[in-house]
Amino acid sequence: MPSLDLRTLRVDQIGSLQRPSTLKAAYARHLQGKLSVQDLHEAQDEAILEAITTQQAHGLPVLTDGEFRRVHFMESFGEVAGMEQWKSKLDAVIRALDDEADAANSRDILGIDPTLRTQRSVTSRLKLMRNRPLEEFEFAQTIASQPVKVTLLDTDRICQGYDPEGSRNFYADTSAFLDDVVSIEREMVKGLADAGCKYIQMDAPSYTRYVDAASLQVMHERGEDPQKNLAAAIRADNAVIEGFPKTVFGLHLCRGNRHSMWHREGSLDAIAEQIFTGVKHQRLLIEYDTERAGTFEPLRFVPKDKIVVLGLITTKTGTLETVDHLQRRIEAATKYLPLEQLALSPQCGFASDLRGNLISEEDQWRKLALMMETSRKVWG
């Protein structure tokens, strides 16, 4: 039997899955001091085993651990000295578990990505203290019969929240900070590659800030040049993945996903050529579930050696798409890219943090089953 070519997979998933209620309860009890670290770890193990077993039952060719060991997707960069002010606050997330004040599909407060509103200083020069994504991979791969993919935070998302003025004691400028971010991410990637991880996805939600009017305004108010920022982000993300020929890399672009909300809007037209021809990642996973994403026209800039994974299935609501609808959308995309360069996925993860989106686990699995059914009908 030929080996699986991870570069040309016709289906994909972004990474996070809805945490089961038992796991959320374990996190809550741990926060309250009623559950030890070891017991929480065992609860995570059990939930990951069930998630991987269910993914395999659905026939998914590449699996994830659901990010069940993370409170927030950005915690892949959480175990880094100097980043203490950036760490997710577990108690705040737990308190938000039952908070339904945020309206689904509404823009976040003040209309822009909250990371743009809050910049944080570093407390020392950066140093990797623990490669948590490597630990996630090693456990998941021992119980999975298919390849396991791992998600990492891209460099621009980290720079987006960096306070250069408050960090002068350690970094002369943002460029010096970015150099260390790249070095640490490369250290994490090397650990994963050496352990046999064949597919790493870089989550790059900040890329869409370069087409969102509110986000661009914030950058201009700070005296930043968006074009220079974007060029630096592409160079840095390429530097992270350079020199790992046995690993496939994906780049995921979305417009916000916290608790079924969104942070940005705007098509990729203005930046598509720069990103699609500039990045070295083999798979581009792009949100396309609403009109906020614009048309498929920017896909005309995608080079022939890349696969575009169309994020046509929304993770923000439980409303189930149809095979016919997805087939029509894929057919529309073939006006700009041939079918052999396309694949299908949800538009984002199902739970960017512990609380997750306003969608049930049952609806989540129905959507992944629909993805598999559609793929069989479109690609065979």
Coordinates of C-alpha atoms in Angstrom, one line a residue, residues 17-357:
L17 CA -12.1 20.0 19.2
Q18 CA -14.8 20.7 21.7
R19 CA -13.7 19.6 25.1
P20 CA -16.0 17.0 26.6
S21 CA -17.9 18.1 29.7
T22 CA -15.9 15.7 31.9
L23 CA -12.7 17.4 30.9
K24 CA -14.1 20.9 31.5
A25 CA -15.2 19.7 34.9
A26 CA -11.7 18.3 35.6
Y27 CA -10.1 21.7 34.8
A28 CA -12.6 23.4 37.1
R29 CA -11.9 21.0 40.0
H30 CA -8.2 21.5 39.4
L31 CA -8.5 25.3 39.6
Q32 CA -10.5 24.9 42.9
G33 CA -7.7 22.8 44.3
K34 CA -9.8 19.6 44.3
L35 CA -7.9 17.8 41.6
S36 CA -4.2 17.2 41.4
V37 CA -2.0 17.9 38.4
Q38 CA -1.6 14.1 37.9
D39 CA -5.4 13.5 38.0
L40 CA -5.9 16.4 35.5
H41 CA -3.3 14.8 33.3
E42 CA -5.1 11.5 33.4
A43 CA -8.4 13.2 32.5
Q44 CA -6.7 14.7 29.5
D45 CA -5.3 11.3 28.5
E46 CA -8.8 9.8 28.6
A47 CA -10.3 12.6 26.6
I48 CA -7.6 12.5 24.0
L49 CA -7.9 8.7 23.6
E50 CA -11.6 9.1 23.0
A51 CA -11.2 12.0 20.6
I52 CA -8.6 10.1 18.5
T53 CA -10.7 6.9 18.5
T54 CA -13.7 8.9 17.2
Q55 CA -11.6 10.6 14.5
Q56 CA -10.3 7.3 13.4
A57 CA -13.8 5.9 13.3
H58 CA -14.8 8.8 11.0
G59 CA -11.9 7.8 8.6
L60 CA -9.9 11.0 9.1
P61 CA -6.5 10.6 7.5
V62 CA -4.7 12.9 9.9
L63 CA -5.6 13.3 13.5
T64 CA -5.2 15.8 16.4
D65 CA -5.3 15.6 20.1
G66 CA -8.0 18.3 20.0
E67 CA -5.6 20.6 21.9
F68 CA -7.1 19.1 25.0
R69 CA -3.9 19.9 27.1
R70 CA -4.3 23.6 26.3
V71 CA -6.6 26.2 27.8
H72 CA -6.1 28.3 24.7
F73 CA -4.7 27.6 21.3
M74 CA -1.9 30.2 21.8
E75 CA -0.4 28.1 24.7
S76 CA 1.8 26.3 22.2
F77 CA 4.2 29.2 22.9
G78 CA 3.3 29.4 26.6
E79 CA 6.3 27.6 28.2
V80 CA 8.8 30.4 27.3
A81 CA 10.7 32.4 29.9
G82 CA 10.1 36.1 29.5
M83 CA 6.5 35.5 28.4
E84 CA 5.0 35.4 31.9
Q85 CA 2.6 38.3 31.3
W86 CA 1.3 36.6 28.2
K87 CA 0.2 33.3 29.7
S88 CA -3.5 32.5 29.6
K89 CA -5.3 32.9 32.9
L90 CA -7.0 29.5 33.6
D91 CA -9.3 30.9 36.2
A92 CA -10.6 33.6 33.8
V93 CA -11.4 30.9 31.2
I94 CA -13.0 28.7 33.8
R95 CA -15.2 31.6 35.0
A96 CA -16.2 32.1 31.4
L97 CA -17.4 28.6 30.8
D98 CA -21.0 29.4 31.6
D99 CA -20.9 33.0 30.5
E100 CA -23.3 33.4 27.5
A101 CA -23.1 37.2 27.4
D102 CA -21.3 37.2 24.1
A103 CA -23.6 37.0 21.1
A104 CA -22.8 34.4 18.5
N105 CA -21.4 35.7 15.2
S106 CA -20.9 39.2 16.6
R107 CA -17.8 41.2 16.4
D108 CA -15.7 41.3 19.6
I109 CA -16.0 44.3 21.9
L110 CA -14.7 47.6 20.4
G111 CA -14.8 46.0 17.0
I112 CA -11.2 44.7 16.8
D113 CA -9.1 41.8 17.7
P114 CA -8.5 42.0 21.5
T115 CA -4.8 41.2 21.0
L116 CA -4.4 44.5 19.1
R117 CA -5.7 46.4 22.1
T118 CA -3.3 44.9 24.6
Q119 CA 0.4 44.8 24.1
R120 CA 2.6 43.0 26.7
S121 CA 6.2 43.5 27.8
V122 CA 8.6 40.6 28.2
T123 CA 10.2 40.1 31.6
S124 CA 13.5 38.7 30.3
R125 CA 15.1 37.5 27.1
L126 CA 13.1 34.6 25.7
K127 CA 14.2 31.0 26.4
L128 CA 12.2 27.8 25.7
M129 CA 11.6 26.1 29.0
R130 CA 9.4 23.2 27.9
N131 CA 8.3 22.0 24.4
R132 CA 4.7 21.4 25.2
P133 CA 3.7 20.6 21.6
L134 CA 6.3 17.9 21.5
E135 CA 4.7 16.3 24.6
E136 CA 1.3 16.6 23.1
F137 CA 2.5 14.8 19.9
E138 CA 4.4 12.0 21.7
F139 CA 1.3 10.9 23.6
A140 CA -1.2 11.3 20.8
Q141 CA 1.0 9.4 18.3
T142 CA 1.3 6.4 20.6
I143 CA -2.4 5.8 20.5
A144 CA -3.1 6.9 16.9
S145 CA -3.0 4.6 13.8
Q146 CA -2.8 7.6 11.5
P147 CA -0.4 10.5 11.4
V148 CA -0.9 13.2 14.1
K149 CA -0.6 16.9 13.2
V150 CA 0.4 19.5 15.7
T151 CA -0.4 23.2 15.7
L152 CA 1.9 26.0 16.6
L153 CA 1.4 29.8 16.9
D154 CA 2.9 31.7 14.0
T155 CA 5.5 34.5 14.7
D156 CA 3.3 37.4 13.6
R157 CA 0.6 36.6 16.2
I158 CA 3.3 36.8 18.9
C159 CA 4.7 40.1 17.6
Q160 CA 1.2 41.5 17.3
G161 CA 0.9 41.5 21.1
Y162 CA 4.5 42.6 21.8
D163 CA 5.1 45.9 23.6
P164 CA 8.5 47.2 22.3
E165 CA 8.7 50.2 24.5
G166 CA 8.1 48.2 27.7
S167 CA 10.7 45.7 26.7
R168 CA 13.7 47.9 26.0
N169 CA 15.6 46.4 28.9
F170 CA 15.8 43.2 26.9
Y171 CA 15.3 44.0 23.2
A172 CA 16.5 47.0 21.3
D173 CA 13.6 46.7 18.9
T174 CA 10.9 44.4 17.6
S175 CA 13.3 42.9 15.0
A176 CA 15.6 41.6 17.8
F177 CA 12.5 40.2 19.6
L178 CA 11.3 38.5 16.4
D179 CA 14.7 36.8 15.9
D180 CA 14.4 35.1 19.3
V181 CA 10.8 34.1 18.6
V182 CA 12.0 32.4 15.4
S183 CA 14.8 30.6 17.2
I184 CA 12.5 29.3 19.8
E185 CA 9.9 28.2 17.3
R186 CA 12.6 26.4 15.3
E187 CA 13.7 24.6 18.5
M188 CA 10.1 23.4 18.9
V189 CA 9.8 22.4 15.3
K190 CA 13.1 20.5 15.4
G191 CA 11.9 18.6 18.5
L192 CA 8.8 17.6 16.7
A193 CA 10.5 16.7 13.5
D194 CA 13.1 14.5 15.3
A195 CA 10.2 12.8 17.1
G196 CA 8.6 11.8 13.8
C197 CA 6.0 14.5 13.4
K198 CA 5.2 14.7 9.7
Y199 CA 2.7 17.5 9.7
I200 CA 2.9 20.9 11.5
Q201 CA 0.3 23.6 11.1
M202 CA 1.2 27.2 11.9
D203 CA -1.8 29.2 13.1
A204 CA -1.6 32.7 11.6
P205 CA -4.8 34.5 12.5
S206 CA -3.0 37.8 12.6
Y207 CA -2.4 37.8 8.8
T208 CA -6.0 38.9 8.2
R209 CA -5.3 42.1 10.2
Y210 CA -3.7 43.4 7.0
V211 CA -7.0 43.5 5.2
D212 CA -9.2 44.6 8.1
A213 CA -9.9 48.3 8.3
A214 CA -10.0 48.6 12.1
S215 CA -6.8 46.6 12.6
L216 CA -5.0 48.6 9.9
Q217 CA -6.1 51.8 11.7
V218 CA -4.6 50.6 15.0
M219 CA -1.3 49.8 13.3
H220 CA -1.2 53.3 11.6
E221 CA -2.0 55.0 15.0
R222 CA 1.0 53.2 16.5
G223 CA 3.3 54.4 13.6
E224 CA 3.7 50.9 12.2
D225 CA 3.9 50.2 8.5
P226 CA 1.5 47.3 7.7
Q227 CA 3.4 46.3 4.5
K228 CA 6.7 46.1 6.4
N229 CA 5.0 44.1 9.2
L230 CA 3.6 41.6 6.7
A231 CA 6.9 41.2 4.8
A232 CA 8.7 40.6 8.1
A233 CA 6.0 38.1 9.2
I234 CA 6.4 36.1 5.9
R235 CA 10.2 36.1 6.3
A236 CA 10.0 34.9 9.9
D237 CA 7.4 32.2 9.3
N238 CA 9.6 30.9 6.4
A239 CA 12.7 30.9 8.7
V240 CA 10.8 28.8 11.2
I241 CA 10.2 25.9 8.8
E242 CA 13.4 26.1 6.7
G243 CA 15.4 22.9 6.7
F244 CA 12.8 20.3 7.6
P245 CA 12.3 18.4 4.3
K246 CA 10.5 15.4 5.9
T247 CA 7.8 17.5 7.5
V248 CA 4.8 19.0 5.7
F249 CA 3.8 22.5 6.9
G250 CA 0.4 24.2 6.8
L251 CA -0.5 27.8 7.3
H252 CA -3.9 28.6 8.7
L253 CA -5.6 32.0 8.1
C254 CA -8.8 33.0 9.8
R255 CA -10.6 36.0 11.1
G256 CA -11.2 35.1 14.7
N257 CA -13.0 32.2 16.3
R258 CA -13.3 32.7 20.1
H259 CA -16.7 31.5 21.4
S260 CA -18.2 31.6 17.9
M261 CA -17.3 35.3 17.5
W262 CA -15.2 36.9 14.8
H263 CA -12.6 39.7 15.0
R264 CA -11.9 40.8 11.4
E265 CA -13.4 41.1 8.0
G266 CA -12.1 41.7 4.5
S267 CA -11.1 39.6 1.5
L268 CA -7.5 38.6 0.9
D269 CA -7.2 40.4 -2.5
A270 CA -4.8 43.1 -1.3
I271 CA -2.3 40.7 0.3
A272 CA -3.0 37.3 -1.5
E273 CA -0.1 37.5 -4.0
Q274 CA 2.4 38.6 -1.4
I275 CA 1.4 35.8 1.0
F276 CA 0.6 32.9 -1.4
T277 CA 3.8 33.4 -3.4
G278 CA 5.9 34.3 -0.4
V279 CA 5.3 31.6 2.1
K280 CA 7.0 28.3 1.8
H281 CA 4.3 26.2 3.5
Q282 CA 2.9 23.4 1.3
R283 CA -0.7 23.7 2.5
L284 CA -2.7 26.9 2.9
L285 CA -5.8 26.4 5.1
I286 CA -8.1 29.4 4.5
E287 CA -11.3 30.4 6.1
Y288 CA -14.1 30.6 3.5
D289 CA -17.4 30.0 5.4
T290 CA -18.9 33.4 5.2
E291 CA -19.1 36.5 3.0
R292 CA -16.6 38.2 5.3
A293 CA -13.9 36.1 3.6
G294 CA -14.6 37.5 0.1
T295 CA -14.5 35.6 -3.1
F296 CA -12.2 32.8 -4.4
E297 CA -10.5 35.2 -6.9
P298 CA -7.3 35.7 -4.8
L299 CA -6.6 32.0 -5.2
R300 CA -5.4 32.7 -8.7
F301 CA -2.1 33.7 -7.1
V302 CA -1.5 30.3 -5.5
P303 CA 1.6 28.6 -7.0
K304 CA 1.2 25.2 -8.6
D305 CA 3.1 23.4 -5.8
K306 CA 0.7 24.3 -3.1
I307 CA -2.6 22.9 -1.9
V308 CA -5.4 25.2 -0.8
V309 CA -7.6 23.7 1.9
L310 CA -11.0 25.5 1.6
G311 CA -12.5 26.2 5.1
L312 CA -16.1 25.9 3.9
I313 CA -17.6 24.2 6.9
T314 CA -18.3 26.6 9.7
T315 CA -17.4 25.8 13.3
K316 CA -19.3 28.7 14.7
T317 CA -22.8 27.2 14.6
G318 CA -24.3 23.8 14.6
T319 CA -26.2 24.3 11.4
L320 CA -25.1 21.5 9.1
E321 CA -24.0 22.3 5.5
T322 CA -25.1 20.0 2.7
V323 CA -23.0 18.0 0.3
D324 CA -24.6 19.8 -2.6
H325 CA -23.7 23.2 -1.1
L326 CA -20.1 22.2 -0.5
Q327 CA -19.7 20.7 -4.0
R328 CA -21.0 23.9 -5.6
R329 CA -18.6 26.0 -3.5
I330 CA -15.6 23.8 -4.5
E331 CA -16.7 23.9 -8.1
A332 CA -16.7 27.7 -7.9
A333 CA -13.1 27.7 -6.5
T334 CA -12.0 25.6 -9.6
K335 CA -12.4 28.7 -11.7
Y336 CA -9.2 29.9 -10.1
L337 CA -7.4 26.7 -9.1
P338 CA -7.6 23.2 -10.5
L339 CA -9.4 20.6 -8.4
E340 CA -6.2 18.7 -7.8
Q341 CA -4.9 21.8 -5.9
L342 CA -7.9 21.9 -3.6
A343 CA -9.0 20.2 -0.4
L344 CA -11.8 20.7 2.2
S345 CA -11.9 21.4 5.9
P346 CA -13.8 23.3 8.6
Q347 CA -13.1 27.0 8.6
C348 CA -11.3 26.9 12.0
G349 CA -11.1 24.8 15.1
F350 CA -14.1 23.9 17.1
A351 CA -12.7 25.3 20.3
S352 CA -10.0 27.9 20.3
D353 CA -10.1 27.8 24.1
L354 CA -11.4 25.6 26.8
R355 CA -14.9 27.1 26.6
G356 CA -15.2 26.4 22.9
N357 CA -17.7 27.5 20.3

